[in-house]
XYZ file of C-alpha atoms in Angstrom:
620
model
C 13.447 -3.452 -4.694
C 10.775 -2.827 -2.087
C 7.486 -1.775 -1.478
C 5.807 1.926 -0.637
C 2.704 3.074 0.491
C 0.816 6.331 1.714
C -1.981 8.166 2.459
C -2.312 11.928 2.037
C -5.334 13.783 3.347
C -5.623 12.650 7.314
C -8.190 15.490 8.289
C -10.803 13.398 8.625
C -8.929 10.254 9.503
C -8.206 8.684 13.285
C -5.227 6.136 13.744
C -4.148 6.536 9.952
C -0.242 5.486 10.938
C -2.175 2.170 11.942
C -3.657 1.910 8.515
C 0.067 3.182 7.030
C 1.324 -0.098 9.236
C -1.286 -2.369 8.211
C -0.357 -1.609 4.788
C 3.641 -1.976 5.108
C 2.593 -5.190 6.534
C 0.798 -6.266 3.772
C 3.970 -5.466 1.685
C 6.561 -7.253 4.051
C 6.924 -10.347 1.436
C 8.378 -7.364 -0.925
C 11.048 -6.142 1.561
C 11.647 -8.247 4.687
C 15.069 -6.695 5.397
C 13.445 -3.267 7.054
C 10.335 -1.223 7.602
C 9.878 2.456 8.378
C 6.969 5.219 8.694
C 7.313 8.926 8.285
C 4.387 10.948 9.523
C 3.700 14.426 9.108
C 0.645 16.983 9.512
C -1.305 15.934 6.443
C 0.844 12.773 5.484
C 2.147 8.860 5.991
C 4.667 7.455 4.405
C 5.424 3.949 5.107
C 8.615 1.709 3.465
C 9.406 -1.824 3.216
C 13.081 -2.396 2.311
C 14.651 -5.389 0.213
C 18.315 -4.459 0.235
C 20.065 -4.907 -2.847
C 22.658 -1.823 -2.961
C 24.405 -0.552 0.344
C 22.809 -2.884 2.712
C 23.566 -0.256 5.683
C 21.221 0.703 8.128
C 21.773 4.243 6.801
C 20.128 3.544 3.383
C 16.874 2.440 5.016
C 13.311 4.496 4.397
C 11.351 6.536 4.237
C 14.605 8.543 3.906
C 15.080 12.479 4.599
C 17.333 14.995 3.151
C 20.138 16.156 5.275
C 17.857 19.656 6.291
C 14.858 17.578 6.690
C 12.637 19.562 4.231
C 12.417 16.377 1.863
C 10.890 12.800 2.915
C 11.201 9.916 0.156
C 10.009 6.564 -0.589
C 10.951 4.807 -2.933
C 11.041 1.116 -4.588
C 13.326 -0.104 -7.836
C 16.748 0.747 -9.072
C 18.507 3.447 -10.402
C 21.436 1.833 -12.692
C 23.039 4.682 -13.229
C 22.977 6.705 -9.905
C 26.959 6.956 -9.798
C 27.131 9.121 -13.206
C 24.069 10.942 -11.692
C 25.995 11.823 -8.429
C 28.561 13.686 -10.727
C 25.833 15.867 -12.278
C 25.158 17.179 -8.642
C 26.356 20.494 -6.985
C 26.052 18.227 -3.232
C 29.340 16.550 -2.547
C 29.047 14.849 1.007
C 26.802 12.170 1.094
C 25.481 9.811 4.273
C 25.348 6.616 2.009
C 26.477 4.943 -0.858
C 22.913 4.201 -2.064
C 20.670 4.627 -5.032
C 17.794 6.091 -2.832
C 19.928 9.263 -1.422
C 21.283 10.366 -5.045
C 17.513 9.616 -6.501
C 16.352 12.321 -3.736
C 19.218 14.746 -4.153
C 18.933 15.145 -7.669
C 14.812 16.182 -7.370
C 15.912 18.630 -4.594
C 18.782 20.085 -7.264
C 16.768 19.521 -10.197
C 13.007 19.005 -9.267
C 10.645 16.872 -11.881
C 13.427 17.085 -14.695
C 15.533 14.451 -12.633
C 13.685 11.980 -13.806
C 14.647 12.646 -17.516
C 18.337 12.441 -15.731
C 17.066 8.390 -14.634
C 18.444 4.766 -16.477
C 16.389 2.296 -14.308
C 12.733 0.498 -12.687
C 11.213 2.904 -10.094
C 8.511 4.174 -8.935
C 8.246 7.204 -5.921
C 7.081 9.138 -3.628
C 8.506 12.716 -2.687
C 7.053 15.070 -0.065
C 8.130 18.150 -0.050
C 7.682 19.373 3.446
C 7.594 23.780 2.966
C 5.509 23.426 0.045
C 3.136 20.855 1.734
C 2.801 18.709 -2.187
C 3.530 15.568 -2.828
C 5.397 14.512 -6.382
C 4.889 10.720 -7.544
C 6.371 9.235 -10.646
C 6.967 5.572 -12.398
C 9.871 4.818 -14.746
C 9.676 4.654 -18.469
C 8.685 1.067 -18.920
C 6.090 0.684 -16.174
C 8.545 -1.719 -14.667
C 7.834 -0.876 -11.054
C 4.112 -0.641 -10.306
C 2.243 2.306 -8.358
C -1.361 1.612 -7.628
C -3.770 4.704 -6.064
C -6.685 5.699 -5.163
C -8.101 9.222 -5.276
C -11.399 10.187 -3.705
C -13.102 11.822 -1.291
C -9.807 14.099 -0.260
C -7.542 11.170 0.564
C -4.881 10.212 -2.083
C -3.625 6.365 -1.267
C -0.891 4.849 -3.274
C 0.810 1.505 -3.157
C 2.866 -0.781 -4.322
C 0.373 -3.260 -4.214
C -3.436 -3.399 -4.964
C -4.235 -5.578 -2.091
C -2.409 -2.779 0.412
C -4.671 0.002 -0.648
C -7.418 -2.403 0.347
C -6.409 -3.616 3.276
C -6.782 0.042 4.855
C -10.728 -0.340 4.461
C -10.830 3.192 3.201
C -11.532 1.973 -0.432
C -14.872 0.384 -1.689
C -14.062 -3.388 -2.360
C -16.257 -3.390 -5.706
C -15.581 -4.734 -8.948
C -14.778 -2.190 -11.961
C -17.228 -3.464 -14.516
C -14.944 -1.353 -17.341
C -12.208 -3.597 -15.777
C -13.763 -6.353 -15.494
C -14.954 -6.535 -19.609
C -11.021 -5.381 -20.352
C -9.982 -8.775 -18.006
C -12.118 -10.712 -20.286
C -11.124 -9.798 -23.491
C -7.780 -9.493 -22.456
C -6.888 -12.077 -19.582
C -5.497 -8.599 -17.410
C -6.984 -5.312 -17.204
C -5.140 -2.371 -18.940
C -3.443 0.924 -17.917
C -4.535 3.297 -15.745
C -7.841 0.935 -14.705
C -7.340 -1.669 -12.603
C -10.234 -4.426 -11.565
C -11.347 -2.721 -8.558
C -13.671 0.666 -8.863
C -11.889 3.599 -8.405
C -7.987 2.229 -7.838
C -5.818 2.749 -10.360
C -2.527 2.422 -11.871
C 0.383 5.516 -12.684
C 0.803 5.150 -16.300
C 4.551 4.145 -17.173
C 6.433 7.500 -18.131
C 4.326 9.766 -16.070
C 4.283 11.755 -12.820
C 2.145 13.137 -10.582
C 2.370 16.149 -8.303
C -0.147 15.840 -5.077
C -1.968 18.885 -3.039
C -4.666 19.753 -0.897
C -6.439 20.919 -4.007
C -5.278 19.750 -6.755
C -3.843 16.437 -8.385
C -1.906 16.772 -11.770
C -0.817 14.044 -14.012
C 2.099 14.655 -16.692
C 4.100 11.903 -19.236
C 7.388 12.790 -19.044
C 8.171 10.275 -22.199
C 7.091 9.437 -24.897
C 8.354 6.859 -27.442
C 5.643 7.450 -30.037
C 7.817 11.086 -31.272
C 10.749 8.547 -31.722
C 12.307 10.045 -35.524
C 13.102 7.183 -37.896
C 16.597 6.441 -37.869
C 19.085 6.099 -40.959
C 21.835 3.747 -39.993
C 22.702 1.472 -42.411
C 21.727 -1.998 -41.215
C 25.942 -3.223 -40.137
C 25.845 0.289 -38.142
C 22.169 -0.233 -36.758
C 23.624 -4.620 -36.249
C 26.133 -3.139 -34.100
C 24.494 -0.148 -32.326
C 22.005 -2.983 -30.887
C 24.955 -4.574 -29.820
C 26.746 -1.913 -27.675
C 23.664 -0.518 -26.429
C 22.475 -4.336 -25.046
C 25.677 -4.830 -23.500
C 25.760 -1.368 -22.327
C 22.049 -1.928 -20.910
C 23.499 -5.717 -18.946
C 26.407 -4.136 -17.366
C 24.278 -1.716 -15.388
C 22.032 -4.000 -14.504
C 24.944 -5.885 -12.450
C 25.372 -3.116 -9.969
C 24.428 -4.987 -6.816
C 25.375 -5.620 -3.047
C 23.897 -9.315 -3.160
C 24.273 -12.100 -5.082
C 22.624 -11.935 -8.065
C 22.070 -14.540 -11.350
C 20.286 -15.397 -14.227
C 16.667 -16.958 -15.458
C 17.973 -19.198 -18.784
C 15.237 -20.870 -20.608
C 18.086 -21.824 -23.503
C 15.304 -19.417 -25.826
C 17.128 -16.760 -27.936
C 16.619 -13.653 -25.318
C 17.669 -15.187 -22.056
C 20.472 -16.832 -23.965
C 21.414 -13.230 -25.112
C 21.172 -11.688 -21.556
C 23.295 -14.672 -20.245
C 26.000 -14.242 -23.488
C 26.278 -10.442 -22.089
C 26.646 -11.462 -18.348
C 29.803 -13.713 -19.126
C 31.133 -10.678 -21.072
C 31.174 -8.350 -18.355
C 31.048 -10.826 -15.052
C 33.605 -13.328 -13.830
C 31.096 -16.356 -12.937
C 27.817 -15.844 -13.872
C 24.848 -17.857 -12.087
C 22.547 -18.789 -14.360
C 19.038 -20.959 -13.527
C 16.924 -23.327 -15.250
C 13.299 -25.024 -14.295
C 13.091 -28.169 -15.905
C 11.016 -31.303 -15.720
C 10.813 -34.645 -15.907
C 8.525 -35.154 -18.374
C 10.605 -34.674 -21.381
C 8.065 -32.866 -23.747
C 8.103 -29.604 -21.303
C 11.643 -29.547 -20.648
C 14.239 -26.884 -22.231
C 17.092 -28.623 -19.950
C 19.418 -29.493 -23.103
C 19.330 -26.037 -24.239
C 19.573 -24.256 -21.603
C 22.844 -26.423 -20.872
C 24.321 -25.734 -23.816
C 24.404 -22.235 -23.222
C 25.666 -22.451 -19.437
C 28.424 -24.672 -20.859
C 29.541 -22.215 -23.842
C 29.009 -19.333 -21.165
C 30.361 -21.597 -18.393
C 28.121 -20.560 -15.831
C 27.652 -21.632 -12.630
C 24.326 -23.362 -13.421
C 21.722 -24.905 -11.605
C 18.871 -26.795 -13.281
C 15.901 -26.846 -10.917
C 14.086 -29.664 -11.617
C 10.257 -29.842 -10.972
C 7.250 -32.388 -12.121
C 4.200 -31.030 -13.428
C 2.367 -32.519 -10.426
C 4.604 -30.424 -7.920
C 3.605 -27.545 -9.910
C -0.218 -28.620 -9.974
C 0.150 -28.679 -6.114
C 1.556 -25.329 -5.753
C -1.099 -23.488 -7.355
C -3.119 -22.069 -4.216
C -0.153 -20.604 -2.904
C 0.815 -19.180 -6.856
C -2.857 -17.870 -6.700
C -2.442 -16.447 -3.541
C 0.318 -14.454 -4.509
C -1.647 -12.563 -7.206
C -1.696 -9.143 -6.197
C -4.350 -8.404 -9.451
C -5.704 -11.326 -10.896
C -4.385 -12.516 -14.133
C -4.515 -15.201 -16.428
C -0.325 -15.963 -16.060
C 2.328 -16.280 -14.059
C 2.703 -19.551 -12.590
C 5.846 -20.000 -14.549
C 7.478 -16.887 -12.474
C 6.110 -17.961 -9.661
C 8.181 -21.457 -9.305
C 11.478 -20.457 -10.837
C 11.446 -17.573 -8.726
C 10.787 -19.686 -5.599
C 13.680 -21.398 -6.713
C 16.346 -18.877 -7.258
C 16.129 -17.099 -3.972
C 15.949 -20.718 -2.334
C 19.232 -21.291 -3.968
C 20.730 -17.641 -1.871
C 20.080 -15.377 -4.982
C 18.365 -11.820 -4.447
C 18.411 -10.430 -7.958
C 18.653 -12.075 -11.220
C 18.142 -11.004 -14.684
C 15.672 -11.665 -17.052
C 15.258 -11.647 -21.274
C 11.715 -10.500 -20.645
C 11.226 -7.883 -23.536
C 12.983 -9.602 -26.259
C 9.823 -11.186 -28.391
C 8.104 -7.290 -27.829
C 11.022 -5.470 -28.907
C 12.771 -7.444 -31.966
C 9.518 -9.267 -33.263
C 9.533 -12.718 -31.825
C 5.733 -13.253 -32.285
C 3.352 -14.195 -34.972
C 1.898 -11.023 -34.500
C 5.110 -9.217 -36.125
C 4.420 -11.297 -39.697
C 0.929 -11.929 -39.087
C -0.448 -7.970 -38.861
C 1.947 -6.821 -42.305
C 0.164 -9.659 -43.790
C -3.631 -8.706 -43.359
C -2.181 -4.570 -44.207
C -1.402 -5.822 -47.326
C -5.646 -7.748 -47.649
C -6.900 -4.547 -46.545
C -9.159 -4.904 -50.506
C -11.110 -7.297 -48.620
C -12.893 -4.570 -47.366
C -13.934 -3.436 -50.525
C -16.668 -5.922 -50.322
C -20.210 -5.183 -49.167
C -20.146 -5.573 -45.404
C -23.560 -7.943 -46.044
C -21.527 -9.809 -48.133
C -18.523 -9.882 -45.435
C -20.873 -10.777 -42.719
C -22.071 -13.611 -44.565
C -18.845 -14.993 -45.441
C -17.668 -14.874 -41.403
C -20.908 -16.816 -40.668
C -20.110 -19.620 -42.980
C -16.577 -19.357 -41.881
C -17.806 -19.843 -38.599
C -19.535 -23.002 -39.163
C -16.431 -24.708 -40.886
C -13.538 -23.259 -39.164
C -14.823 -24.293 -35.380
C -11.888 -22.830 -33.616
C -10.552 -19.676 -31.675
C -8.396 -18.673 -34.614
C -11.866 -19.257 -36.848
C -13.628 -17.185 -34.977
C -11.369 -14.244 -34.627
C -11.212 -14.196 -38.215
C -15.052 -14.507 -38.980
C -14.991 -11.328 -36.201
C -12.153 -9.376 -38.342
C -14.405 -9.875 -41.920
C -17.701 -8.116 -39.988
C -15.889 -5.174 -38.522
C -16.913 -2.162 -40.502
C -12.845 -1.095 -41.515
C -9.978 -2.346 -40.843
C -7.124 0.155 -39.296
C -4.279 -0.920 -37.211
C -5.834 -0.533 -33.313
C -8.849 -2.264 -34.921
C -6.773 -5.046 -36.022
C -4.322 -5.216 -33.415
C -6.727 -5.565 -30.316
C -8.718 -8.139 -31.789
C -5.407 -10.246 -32.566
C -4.821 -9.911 -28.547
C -8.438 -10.572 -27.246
C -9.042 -14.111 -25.719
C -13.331 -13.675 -26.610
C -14.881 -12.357 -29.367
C -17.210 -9.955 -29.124
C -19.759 -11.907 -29.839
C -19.199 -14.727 -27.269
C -18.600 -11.773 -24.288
C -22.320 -10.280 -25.235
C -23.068 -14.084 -24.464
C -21.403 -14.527 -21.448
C -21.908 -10.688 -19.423
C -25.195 -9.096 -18.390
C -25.426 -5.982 -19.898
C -23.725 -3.463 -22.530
C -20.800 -4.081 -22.886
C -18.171 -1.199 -22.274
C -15.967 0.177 -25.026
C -12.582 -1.895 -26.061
C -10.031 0.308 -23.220
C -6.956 -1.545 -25.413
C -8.418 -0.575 -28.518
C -8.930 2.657 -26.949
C -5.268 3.020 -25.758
C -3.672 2.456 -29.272
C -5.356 4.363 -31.088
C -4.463 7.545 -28.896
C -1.087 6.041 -28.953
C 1.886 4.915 -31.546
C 2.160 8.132 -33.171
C -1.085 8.095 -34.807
C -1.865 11.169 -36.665
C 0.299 13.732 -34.787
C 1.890 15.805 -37.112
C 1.799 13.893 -39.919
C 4.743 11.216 -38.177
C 4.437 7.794 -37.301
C 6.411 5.576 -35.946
C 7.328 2.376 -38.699
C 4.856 -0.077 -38.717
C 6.768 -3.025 -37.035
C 7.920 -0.479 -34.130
C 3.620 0.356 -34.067
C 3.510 -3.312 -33.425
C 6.516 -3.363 -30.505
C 4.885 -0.466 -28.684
C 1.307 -1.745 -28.933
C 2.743 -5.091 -27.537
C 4.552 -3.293 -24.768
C 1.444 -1.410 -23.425
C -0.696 -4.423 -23.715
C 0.760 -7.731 -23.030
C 4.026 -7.020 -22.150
C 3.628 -4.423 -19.543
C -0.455 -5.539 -17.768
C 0.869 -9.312 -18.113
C 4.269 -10.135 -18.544
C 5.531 -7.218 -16.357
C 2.695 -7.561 -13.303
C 2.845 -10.861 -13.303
C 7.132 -11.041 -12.885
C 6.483 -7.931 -10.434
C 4.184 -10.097 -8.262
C 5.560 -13.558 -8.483
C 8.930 -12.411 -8.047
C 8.292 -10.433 -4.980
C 5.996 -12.796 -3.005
C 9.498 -14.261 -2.924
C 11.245 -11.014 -2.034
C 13.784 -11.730 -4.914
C 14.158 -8.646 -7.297
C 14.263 -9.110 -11.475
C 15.723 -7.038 -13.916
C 15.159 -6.638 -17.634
C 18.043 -5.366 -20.012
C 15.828 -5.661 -23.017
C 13.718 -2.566 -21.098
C 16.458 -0.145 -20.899
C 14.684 3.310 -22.437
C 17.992 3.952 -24.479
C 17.349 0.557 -25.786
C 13.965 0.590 -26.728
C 14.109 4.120 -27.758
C 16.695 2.862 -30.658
C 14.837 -0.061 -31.775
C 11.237 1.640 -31.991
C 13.252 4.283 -34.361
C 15.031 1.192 -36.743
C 12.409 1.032 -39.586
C 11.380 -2.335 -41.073
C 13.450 -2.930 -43.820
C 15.997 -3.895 -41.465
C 13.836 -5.447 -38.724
C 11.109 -7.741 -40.894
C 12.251 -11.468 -39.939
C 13.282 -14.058 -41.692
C 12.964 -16.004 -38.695
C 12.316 -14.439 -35.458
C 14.380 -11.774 -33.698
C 16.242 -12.018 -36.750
C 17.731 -8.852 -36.233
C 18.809 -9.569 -32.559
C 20.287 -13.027 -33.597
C 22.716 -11.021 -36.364
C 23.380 -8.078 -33.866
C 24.721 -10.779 -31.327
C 27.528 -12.273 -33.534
C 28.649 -15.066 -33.054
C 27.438 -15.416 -29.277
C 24.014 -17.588 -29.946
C 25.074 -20.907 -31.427
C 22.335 -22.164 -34.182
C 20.752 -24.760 -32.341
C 19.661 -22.076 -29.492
C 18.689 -19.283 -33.217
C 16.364 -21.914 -34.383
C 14.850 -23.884 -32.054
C 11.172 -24.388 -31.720
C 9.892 -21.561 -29.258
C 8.417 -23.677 -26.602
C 7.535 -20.943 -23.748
C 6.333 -22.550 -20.386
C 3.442 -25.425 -21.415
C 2.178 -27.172 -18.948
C -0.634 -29.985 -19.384
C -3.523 -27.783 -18.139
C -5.897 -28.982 -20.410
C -5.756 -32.360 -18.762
C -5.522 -30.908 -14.957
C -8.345 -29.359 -15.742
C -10.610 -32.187 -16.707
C -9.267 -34.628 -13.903
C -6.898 -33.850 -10.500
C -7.914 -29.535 -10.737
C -11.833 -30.375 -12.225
C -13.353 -29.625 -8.589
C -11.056 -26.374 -8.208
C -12.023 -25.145 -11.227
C -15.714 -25.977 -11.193
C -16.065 -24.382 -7.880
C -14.973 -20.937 -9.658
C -16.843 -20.907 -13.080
C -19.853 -21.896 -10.705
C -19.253 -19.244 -8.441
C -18.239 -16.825 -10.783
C -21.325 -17.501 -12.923
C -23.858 -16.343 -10.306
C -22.032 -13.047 -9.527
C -24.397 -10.134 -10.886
C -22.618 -9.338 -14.174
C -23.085 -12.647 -15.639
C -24.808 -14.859 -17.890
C -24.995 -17.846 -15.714
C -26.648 -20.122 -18.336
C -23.544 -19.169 -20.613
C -21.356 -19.539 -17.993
C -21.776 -23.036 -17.439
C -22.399 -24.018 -20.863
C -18.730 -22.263 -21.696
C -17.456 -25.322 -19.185
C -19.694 -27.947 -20.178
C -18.296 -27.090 -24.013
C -14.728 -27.371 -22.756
C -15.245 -30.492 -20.931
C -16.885 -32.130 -23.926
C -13.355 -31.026 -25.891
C -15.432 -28.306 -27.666
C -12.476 -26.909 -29.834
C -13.683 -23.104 -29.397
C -13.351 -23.708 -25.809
C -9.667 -24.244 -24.506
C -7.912 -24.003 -21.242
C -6.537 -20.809 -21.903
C -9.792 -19.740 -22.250
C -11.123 -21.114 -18.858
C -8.324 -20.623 -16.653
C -8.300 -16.644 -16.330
C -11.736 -16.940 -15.489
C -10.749 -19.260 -12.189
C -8.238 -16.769 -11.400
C -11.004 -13.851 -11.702
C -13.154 -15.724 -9.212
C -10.238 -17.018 -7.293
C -8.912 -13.187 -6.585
C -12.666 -11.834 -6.003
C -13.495 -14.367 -3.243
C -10.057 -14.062 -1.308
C -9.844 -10.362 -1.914
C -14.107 -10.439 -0.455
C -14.749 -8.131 -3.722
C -18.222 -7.334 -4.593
């Protein structure tokens, strides 16, 4: 894990290995064990190294091939470069790491290595005789690669915040990203919230010249066929291909552990880990105030699993008083992630440098209300057959009796003028309704980017296939939530603490099997139903059917008392920036102070980060 940078295009540039510093220095919480630069007549490469496989001097970057006609950066992990090695016609290498196989097989194979790839990556390869430059990001969007493409100069980054910190990008606010960040608490693939920067796709490539720039996907889940395994062979395909997916993910150089909430996937991941690993380290954040804690869960798994584990124990006020340095670490605002942020902290405090994660489990087996929720409203599609007058006066009165967020999303689904699957899916994702954003921005507002994204995506009308509707509902969750909030958000938290995560649940062969299961098997009883039976007997039933409790904090309360100041400050400031309503700005906090019941934290809070990120990042 590590962090990469460049800028291509230095005609009209002066010091621009400075600004290819400045950046790696930016990046040195992501790789603190070395730092490199390769320049050449038209190109800077710059490297910052976290070493987690052959910690040699030797493996360091930007790395060249043996006849120097190939320079590479590159950050993640390739799980299975040692079956990769055997595919090549090169026998001699200089290292025993990832990063030389990774750029031996493009040099052998070219852009079809990455079809060859089981891992997180995202890289940069120049090609010095043909003077281009070929990017690319792994399957699941895992590893992030930010850019920035104007004016003849082609910047990329591991980071948003490096690209800036060159001063060759404007610093002003997308106001297309900006509207996605406030539906959506994050702002989707390939837009970020800052004009003109944005983000490789996951499963695509890039290939770099003086004249021309050419993006390709390279995979694509959405042609997945439907699968016919009978549900015992499909129980115990899951199986093998889970534990297949955790024993890669334990190739490592360092010592390495395990996040365990005691919640069905990090249970799973931990169940694996003790299969294939002599001791495994597992980690826990609990607290002293009982109602947050998961401490007796997550024991009871360490003790079946008999880990060597380590419950990190943390008051909510400790939390509270770590949040400017959890907001500092926000390399692209969002509206989560403190919960990374601390056990994180934790676990590399504790001499850990990697450690797994079940991140991926609730996207991929249906562990969300969503998964029940969306097959129930298919099957009410006849509401529709109403007049939409009539519709649109049945969401007002349900408006005035149901005064909530869920109320309101549903008066909001009765006035939309059909109801198809990206329709319904985005609004069951949004944090505002459209009518409360019209409120709160100045302006038009611009087209829904997630609605947008599904409907061009989970096989809808190409060729007649599509994928089954629950797996429509996994891979809409993956390029929404799971990949511009769950998967930034462990990217950034984890690395401001230089300590690298990995997600089983994400390997392609993995997903690619359970997007093709259709839903007879996969509907849930309970949730991850189908995970739970495809485990055996590893998950004991207290851990199957607990009460999900995720990471709840009392923010409603900080809020309103010890955080009030902090937080007025930024709906204040953020009101009077240009694309506001300011008025409707500071009547949204007024409401929520007042315990208006349309008006929750979860509501407020991404709007503190917003302003938070703009003012330290000096954004227009």
């Amino acid at each position: 894990m590590c962090g990469i940078n460049g800028i291509f295009g230095l005609e009209k540039l002066d010091s621009a290995e400075l600004l290819v510093s400045k950046m790696n220095d930016s990046l040195a919480h992501r790789g603190p064990d070395a730092s490199g630069i390769a320049t050449f007549q038209n190109l800077i490469m710059g490297h910052q190294r976290l070493s987690i496989i052959d910690l040699n001097e030797a493996s360091n970057q930007p790395m060249y091939s043996e006849d120097g006609k190939f320079c590479m950066v590159f950050n993640g992990e390739i799980y299975n470069y040692l079956e990769l090695k055997t595919k090549l016609k090169k026998q001699s290498f200089q290292t025993n790491s990832d990063t030389e196989i990774l750029l031996q097989g493009f040099i052998e194979m070219g852009e079809d290595v990455l079809h060859e790839l089981n891992g997180m990556f995202a890289f940069a390869i120049w090609d010095v005789e043909k003077q281009k430059l070929f990017v690319a990001r792994d399957r699941m969007g895992i590893k992030p690669f930010y850019y920035y493409y104007e004016n003849e100069n082609f910047i990329f980054s591991s980071e948003l915040r490096a690209i800036l910190s060159t001063g060759l990008v404007p610093k002003k606010l997308s106001k297309k990203g900006l509207h996605d960040y406030l539906r959506y608490q994050t702002v989707h693939t390939p837009n970020t919230i800052v004009e003109n920067i944005q983000i490789l796709a996951q499963g695509h490539c890039a290939w770099i010249s003086d004249n021309n720039f050419e993006i390709k996907r390279y995979w694509n889940p959405e042609e997945t066929k439907i699968n016919q395994d009978s549900k015992e062979e499909t129980k115990e395909k899951i199986h093998q291909l889970f534990r297949s997916s955790v024993k890669r993910r334990l190739v490592a150089d360092v010592p390495f552990g395990a996040f365990l909430s005691g919640g069905i996937d990090s249970s799973a991941v931990v169940a694996m880990m003790a299969q294939e690993s002599s001791k495994v380290k597992s980690f826990s954040v609990t607290f002293e105030e009982e109602e947050f804690s998961e401490r007796k869960y997550a024991e009871l798994i360490a003790n079946k699993f008999d880990t060597d584990h380590q419950n990190i124990e943390l008051s909510a006020n400790e939390l509270k008083n770590q949040l400017p340095d959890i907001l500092s670490s926000m390399d692209h605002p969002s509206g989560d992630g403190p919960n990374t942020y601390v056990i994180s902290q934790a676990v590399k405090k504790a001499g850990v440098t990697m450690a797994l994660s079940g991140l991926g489990g609730d996207e991929l087996f249906c562990g969300y209300d969503v998964f029940t929720r969306l097959p129930e409203l298919d099957k009410k599609k006849w509401i529709m057959s109403f007049p939409p007058l009539f519709r649109r006066w049945a969401a007002s009165g349900l408006r005035g009796v149901k005064r909530s967020v869920a109320g309101d999303k549903m008066a909001e689904l009765l006035s939309l003028d059909y109801w198809d699957f990206p329709e319904v899916y985005a609004l069951t994702r949004k944090i505002y309704t459209e009518n409360k954003l019209n409120d709160l921005v100045s302006g038009p507002l611009h087209d829904n980017a997630l609605k947008n994204k599904i409907k061009a995506s989970v096989g809808f009308e190409t060729k007649g296939f599509a994928l089954p509707y629950l797996s429509k509902v996994s891979w809409s969750e993956m390029q929404s939530y799971m990949q511009s909030v769950l998967l930034r958000d462990s990217d950034q938290m984890s690395m401001a603490h230089a300590l690298e995560i990995r997600v089983p649940f994400l390997d392609h062969t993995l997903v690619d099997y359970a997007l093709s299961i259709p839903d007879h098997h996969k509907y849930p009883d309970y949730p991850k139903q189908l995970l739970v039976e495809s485990m055996g007997d590893l998950l004991p039933n207290e851990i199957v059917h607990r009460k999900k409790m995720g990471f709840t904090l009392p923010w409603q309360h900080w809020m309103k008392n010890e955080l009030k100041e902090f937080c007025e400050h930024h709906i204040h400031s953020l009101s009077k920036r240009e694309y506001f309503n300011e008025r409707s700005m500071q009547s949204l906090w007024k409401d929520f102070l007042s315990g208006n019941p349309r008006v929750t934290w979860s509501r407020l809070w991404p709007l503190i980060c917003l302003n938070h990120w703009l003012e330290t990042n000096e954004i227009e």
